Amino acid sequence: SAVISQKPSRDICQRGTSLTIQCQVDSQVTMMFWYRQQPGQSLTLIATANQGSEATYESGFVIDKFPISRPNLTFSTLTVSNMSPEDSSIYLCSVALQETQYFGPGTRLLVL
Amino acid sequence: AQKVTQAQTEISVVEKEDVTLDCVYETRDTTYYLFWYKQPPSGELVFLIRRNSFDEQNEISGRYSWNFQKSTSSFNFTITASQVVDSAVYFCARGTGANSKLTFGKGITLSVRP
């Protein structure tokens, strides 16, 4: 399996600001993913982040709102830009390793 | 989109009861992967099992068992002799490849009462 950490674990932010979430994994992985889980809902994929290429965004998510970096095989960041209360969610990163996806502990974001 | 349906939304059982969580998936692919994850109140997503479309063998791991039936496009999860610690939200998910993005069902909230 993989050990995945996320920072911050939670945050409370004001609308209009931006927050960058970090995801660190203890082994090199090709594919990393960012998911959003709105309150009481299931997980929805935001984008796939591959090292050395632009992130691939799912329908309904755009780079201006959720810019992603993937500087190496063990690290990625997701920025939630110009936040509104509707962005209040848990944001989870995941990695594909040994034919399984493992998830980080999540970042709980509350936007006031 | 190829959906994953978890028709049950909430299930409540008394400790030591057996409980089955249902999962039905849509697919147009020959090869696909199915997963179950557990999300306890703390929020992290815990991997439970992966199955690929070529392996219809049922699996048992302790009190957990999984029944994969391609004929009905179902991948059901049974907890035997449930315990309070089993209380969580359980998600079924599907991927085109083992390392591809996942499509999740809506989740089933399981409450196990002492």
CSV table of C-alpha atoms in Angstrom, one decimal:
chain,number,residue,atom,x,y,z
A,1,SER,CA,0.0,0.0,0.0
A,2,ALA,CA,1.0,3.7,0.1
A,3,VAL,CA,1.2,6.2,2.9
A,4,ILE,CA,-0.4,9.4,1.8
A,5,SER,CA,-0.4,12.7,3.7
A,6,GLN,CA,-2.4,15.8,3.0
A,7,LYS,CA,-1.9,19.3,4.3
A,8,PRO,CA,-3.8,21.1,5.8
A,9,SER,CA,-6.1,18.5,7.3
A,10,ARG,CA,-8.8,21.2,7.7
A,11,ASP,CA,-9.2,24.9,7.2
A,12,ILE,CA,-11.8,27.6,7.5
A,13,CYS,CA,-11.5,30.2,4.8
A,14,GLN,CA,-13.2,33.4,3.7
A,15,ARG,CA,-15.0,33.7,0.4
A,16,GLY,CA,-12.9,35.1,-2.4
A,17,THR,CA,-9.6,33.7,-1.1
A,18,SER,CA,-7.6,30.7,-2.3
A,19,LEU,CA,-6.3,27.6,-0.6
A,20,THR,CA,-3.6,25.3,-1.8
A,21,ILE,CA,-3.8,21.7,-0.6
A,22,GLN,CA,-0.7,19.5,-0.6
A,23,CYS,CA,-0.5,15.7,-1.2
A,24,GLN,CA,2.6,13.7,-0.4
A,25,VAL,CA,3.0,10.0,-1.0
A,26,ASP,CA,5.8,7.8,0.3
A,27,SER,CA,6.6,6.1,-3.0
A,28,GLN,CA,6.9,7.2,-6.6
A,29,VAL,CA,3.6,6.9,-8.5
A,30,THR,CA,2.6,7.8,-12.0
A,31,MET,CA,-1.0,8.7,-11.5
A,32,MET,CA,-2.5,10.9,-8.9
A,33,PHE,CA,-6.1,12.0,-8.7
A,34,TRP,CA,-8.0,14.7,-6.9
A,35,TYR,CA,-11.5,14.1,-5.7
A,36,ARG,CA,-14.1,16.3,-4.1
A,37,GLN,CA,-16.7,15.1,-1.6
A,38,GLN,CA,-19.4,17.6,-0.8
A,39,PRO,CA,-21.2,17.3,2.5
A,40,GLY,CA,-23.2,14.0,2.7
A,41,GLN,CA,-22.3,13.2,-0.9
A,42,SER,CA,-20.2,10.7,-2.8
A,43,LEU,CA,-16.8,11.4,-4.3
A,44,THR,CA,-16.4,13.2,-7.6
A,45,LEU,CA,-13.2,13.3,-9.6
A,46,ILE,CA,-11.9,16.8,-10.2
A,47,ALA,CA,-8.8,15.9,-12.3
A,48,THR,CA,-6.0,13.4,-13.0
A,49,ALA,CA,-2.5,14.7,-12.4
A,50,ASN,CA,0.3,13.0,-14.2
A,51,GLN,CA,3.9,14.1,-13.7
A,52,GLY,CA,5.3,16.0,-16.7
A,53,SER,CA,2.0,16.8,-18.3
A,54,GLU,CA,-1.0,19.1,-17.8
A,55,ALA,CA,-3.7,17.8,-15.5
A,56,THR,CA,-6.8,16.4,-17.2
A,57,TYR,CA,-10.0,17.9,-15.8
A,58,GLU,CA,-13.4,16.3,-15.6
A,59,SER,CA,-16.5,17.9,-17.0
A,60,GLY,CA,-17.6,20.7,-14.7
A,61,PHE,CA,-14.1,21.5,-13.4
A,62,VAL,CA,-11.8,24.0,-14.9
A,63,ILE,CA,-8.1,24.8,-14.5
A,64,ASP,CA,-8.7,28.4,-13.5
A,65,LYS,CA,-10.8,27.4,-10.5
A,66,PHE,CA,-8.7,24.3,-9.6
A,67,PRO,CA,-5.1,24.7,-10.7
A,68,ILE,CA,-3.0,21.6,-10.1
A,69,SER,CA,0.7,21.1,-9.9
A,70,ARG,CA,2.6,17.8,-10.2
A,71,PRO,CA,6.3,18.7,-9.9
A,72,ASN,CA,7.5,15.1,-9.2
A,73,LEU,CA,6.3,11.5,-8.7
A,74,THR,CA,5.6,11.9,-5.0
A,75,PHE,CA,3.9,15.2,-4.7
A,76,SER,CA,1.0,17.2,-6.0
A,77,THR,CA,-1.0,20.3,-5.1
A,78,LEU,CA,-4.6,21.4,-5.7
A,79,THR,CA,-5.6,25.0,-5.4
A,80,VAL,CA,-9.1,26.0,-4.8
A,81,SER,CA,-9.3,29.5,-6.2
A,82,ASN,CA,-11.7,32.4,-5.4
A,83,MET,CA,-13.6,30.3,-3.0
A,84,SER,CA,-17.3,30.4,-2.3
A,85,PRO,CA,-19.4,28.6,0.3
A,86,GLU,CA,-20.3,26.0,-2.4
A,87,ASP,CA,-16.6,24.9,-2.3
A,88,SER,CA,-17.0,23.7,1.2
A,89,SER,CA,-16.1,20.0,0.9
A,90,ILE,CA,-13.6,17.3,1.7
A,91,TYR,CA,-10.8,17.2,-0.9
A,92,LEU,CA,-9.0,13.9,-1.3
A,93,CYS,CA,-6.0,13.0,-3.3
A,94,SER,CA,-5.4,9.4,-4.4
A,95,VAL,CA,-2.7,7.5,-6.0
A,96,ALA,CA,-2.8,4.4,-8.2
A,97,LEU,CA,-0.4,1.8,-7.0
A,98,GLN,CA,-0.3,-1.9,-7.6
A,99,GLU,CA,-3.6,-1.9,-9.4
A,100,THR,CA,-5.4,-0.2,-6.5
A,101,GLN,CA,-6.2,3.4,-5.6
A,102,TYR,CA,-5.3,4.5,-2.2
A,103,PHE,CA,-6.6,7.7,-0.7
A,104,GLY,CA,-5.1,10.4,1.5
A,105,PRO,CA,-6.8,11.4,4.7
A,106,GLY,CA,-8.6,14.3,3.1
A,107,THR,CA,-8.7,18.1,3.6
A,108,ARG,CA,-11.9,19.4,5.2
A,109,LEU,CA,-12.6,22.9,3.8
A,110,LEU,CA,-15.2,25.3,5.2
A,111,VAL,CA,-15.8,28.5,3.3
A,112,LEU,CA,-17.6,31.3,5.1
B,1,ALA,CA,-21.4,7.8,-18.0
B,2,GLN,CA,-21.3,4.3,-16.7
B,3,LYS,CA,-22.9,4.4,-13.3
B,4,VAL,CA,-22.5,2.6,-10.1
B,5,THR,CA,-25.7,2.2,-8.1
B,6,GLN,CA,-26.0,1.7,-4.4
B,7,ALA,CA,-29.7,1.6,-4.0
B,8,GLN,CA,-29.6,1.3,-0.2
B,9,THR,CA,-28.8,4.7,1.4
B,10,GLU,CA,-29.0,3.9,5.1
B,11,ILE,CA,-29.0,0.5,6.9
B,12,SER,CA,-29.3,0.0,10.7
B,13,VAL,CA,-28.6,-3.3,12.3
B,14,VAL,CA,-28.0,-4.6,15.8
B,15,GLU,CA,-24.6,-5.9,16.7
B,16,LYS,CA,-24.0,-9.5,15.6
B,17,GLU,CA,-26.5,-9.3,12.7
B,18,ASP,CA,-25.3,-10.1,9.2
B,19,VAL,CA,-25.7,-7.3,6.7
B,20,THR,CA,-25.4,-7.2,2.9
B,21,LEU,CA,-24.6,-4.0,1.0
B,22,ASP,CA,-25.6,-4.0,-2.6
B,23,CYS,CA,-23.8,-2.6,-5.6
B,24,VAL,CA,-24.9,-2.7,-9.2
B,25,TYR,CA,-22.7,-1.3,-12.0
B,26,GLU,CA,-23.0,-0.4,-15.6
B,27,THR,CA,-20.3,-1.2,-18.1
B,28,ARG,CA,-19.6,-1.4,-21.8
B,29,ASP,CA,-16.1,-2.5,-21.2
B,30,THR,CA,-14.7,-6.0,-21.4
B,31,THR,CA,-12.1,-5.2,-18.8
B,32,TYR,CA,-13.0,-3.3,-15.7
B,33,TYR,CA,-12.2,-3.2,-12.0
B,34,LEU,CA,-14.5,-2.9,-9.0
B,35,PHE,CA,-13.7,-1.7,-5.5
B,36,TRP,CA,-15.2,-1.3,-2.1
B,37,TYR,CA,-14.1,1.4,0.3
B,38,LYS,CA,-15.0,2.2,3.9
B,39,GLN,CA,-15.3,5.7,5.2
B,40,PRO,CA,-15.5,5.8,9.0
B,41,PRO,CA,-16.6,9.0,10.8
B,42,SER,CA,-13.0,10.2,10.8
B,43,GLY,CA,-13.3,10.7,7.1
B,44,GLU,CA,-10.5,8.8,5.6
B,45,LEU,CA,-11.2,6.3,2.8
B,46,VAL,CA,-10.1,2.8,3.6
B,47,PHE,CA,-9.5,0.3,0.7
B,48,LEU,CA,-11.3,-3.0,1.3
B,49,ILE,CA,-11.1,-5.0,-1.9
B,50,ARG,CA,-10.5,-4.9,-5.6
B,51,ARG,CA,-11.9,-7.2,-8.2
B,52,ASN,CA,-11.2,-7.4,-11.9
B,53,SER,CA,-13.7,-8.4,-14.5
B,54,PHE,CA,-11.9,-11.6,-15.3
B,55,ASP,CA,-12.1,-13.0,-11.7
B,56,GLU,CA,-15.6,-13.9,-10.6
B,57,GLN,CA,-14.4,-15.8,-7.6
B,58,ASN,CA,-16.0,-14.8,-4.4
B,59,GLU,CA,-13.7,-13.7,-1.7
B,60,ILE,CA,-13.8,-13.9,2.1
B,61,SER,CA,-11.7,-12.0,4.5
B,62,GLY,CA,-12.5,-12.6,8.1
B,63,ARG,CA,-16.1,-11.3,8.7
B,64,TYR,CA,-16.2,-9.7,5.2
B,65,SER,CA,-17.2,-11.5,2.0
B,66,TRP,CA,-17.9,-10.3,-1.5
B,67,ASN,CA,-20.1,-11.8,-4.2
B,68,PHE,CA,-19.2,-10.8,-7.7
B,69,GLN,CA,-21.8,-11.8,-10.4
B,70,LYS,CA,-21.2,-10.5,-13.9
B,71,SER,CA,-24.5,-11.9,-15.1
B,72,THR,CA,-26.3,-9.4,-12.9
B,73,SER,CA,-23.6,-6.7,-12.9
B,74,SER,CA,-23.5,-6.9,-9.2
B,75,PHE,CA,-20.7,-6.8,-6.6
B,76,ASN,CA,-22.3,-7.2,-3.2
B,77,PHE,CA,-20.6,-7.0,0.2
B,78,THR,CA,-21.6,-8.9,3.3
B,79,ILE,CA,-20.5,-8.3,6.8
B,80,THR,CA,-21.0,-11.3,9.1
B,81,ALA,CA,-21.6,-10.8,12.8
B,82,SER,CA,-21.5,-7.0,12.5
B,83,GLN,CA,-19.7,-4.9,15.1
B,84,VAL,CA,-20.1,-1.3,16.2
B,85,VAL,CA,-16.8,-0.6,14.6
B,86,ASP,CA,-18.3,-1.5,11.3
B,87,SER,CA,-20.4,1.7,11.4
B,88,ALA,CA,-19.3,3.8,8.5
B,89,VAL,CA,-20.2,4.8,5.0
B,90,TYR,CA,-19.4,2.2,2.4
B,91,PHE,CA,-18.7,3.1,-1.2
B,92,CYS,CA,-18.6,0.8,-4.2
B,93,ALA,CA,-16.5,2.1,-7.2
B,94,ARG,CA,-15.7,1.1,-10.7
B,95,GLY,CA,-12.7,1.8,-12.9
B,96,THR,CA,-11.9,1.0,-16.5
B,97,GLY,CA,-8.4,0.0,-15.5
B,98,ALA,CA,-6.8,-0.8,-12.2
B,99,ASN,CA,-5.0,2.5,-12.3
B,100,SER,CA,-7.7,4.6,-13.9
B,101,LYS,CA,-10.1,7.1,-12.4
B,102,LEU,CA,-12.9,5.7,-10.3
B,103,THR,CA,-16.6,6.3,-10.5
B,104,PHE,CA,-18.2,6.0,-7.1
B,105,GLY,CA,-21.7,5.0,-6.0
B,106,LYS,CA,-23.5,7.3,-3.6
B,107,GLY,CA,-22.5,5.3,-0.6
B,108,ILE,CA,-24.4,3.3,2.0
B,109,THR,CA,-24.4,4.5,5.6
B,110,LEU,CA,-24.3,1.5,7.9
B,111,SER,CA,-25.1,2.0,11.6
B,112,VAL,CA,-24.4,-0.9,13.9
B,113,ARG,CA,-26.1,-0.5,17.3
B,114,PRO,CA,-24.9,-2.3,20.4
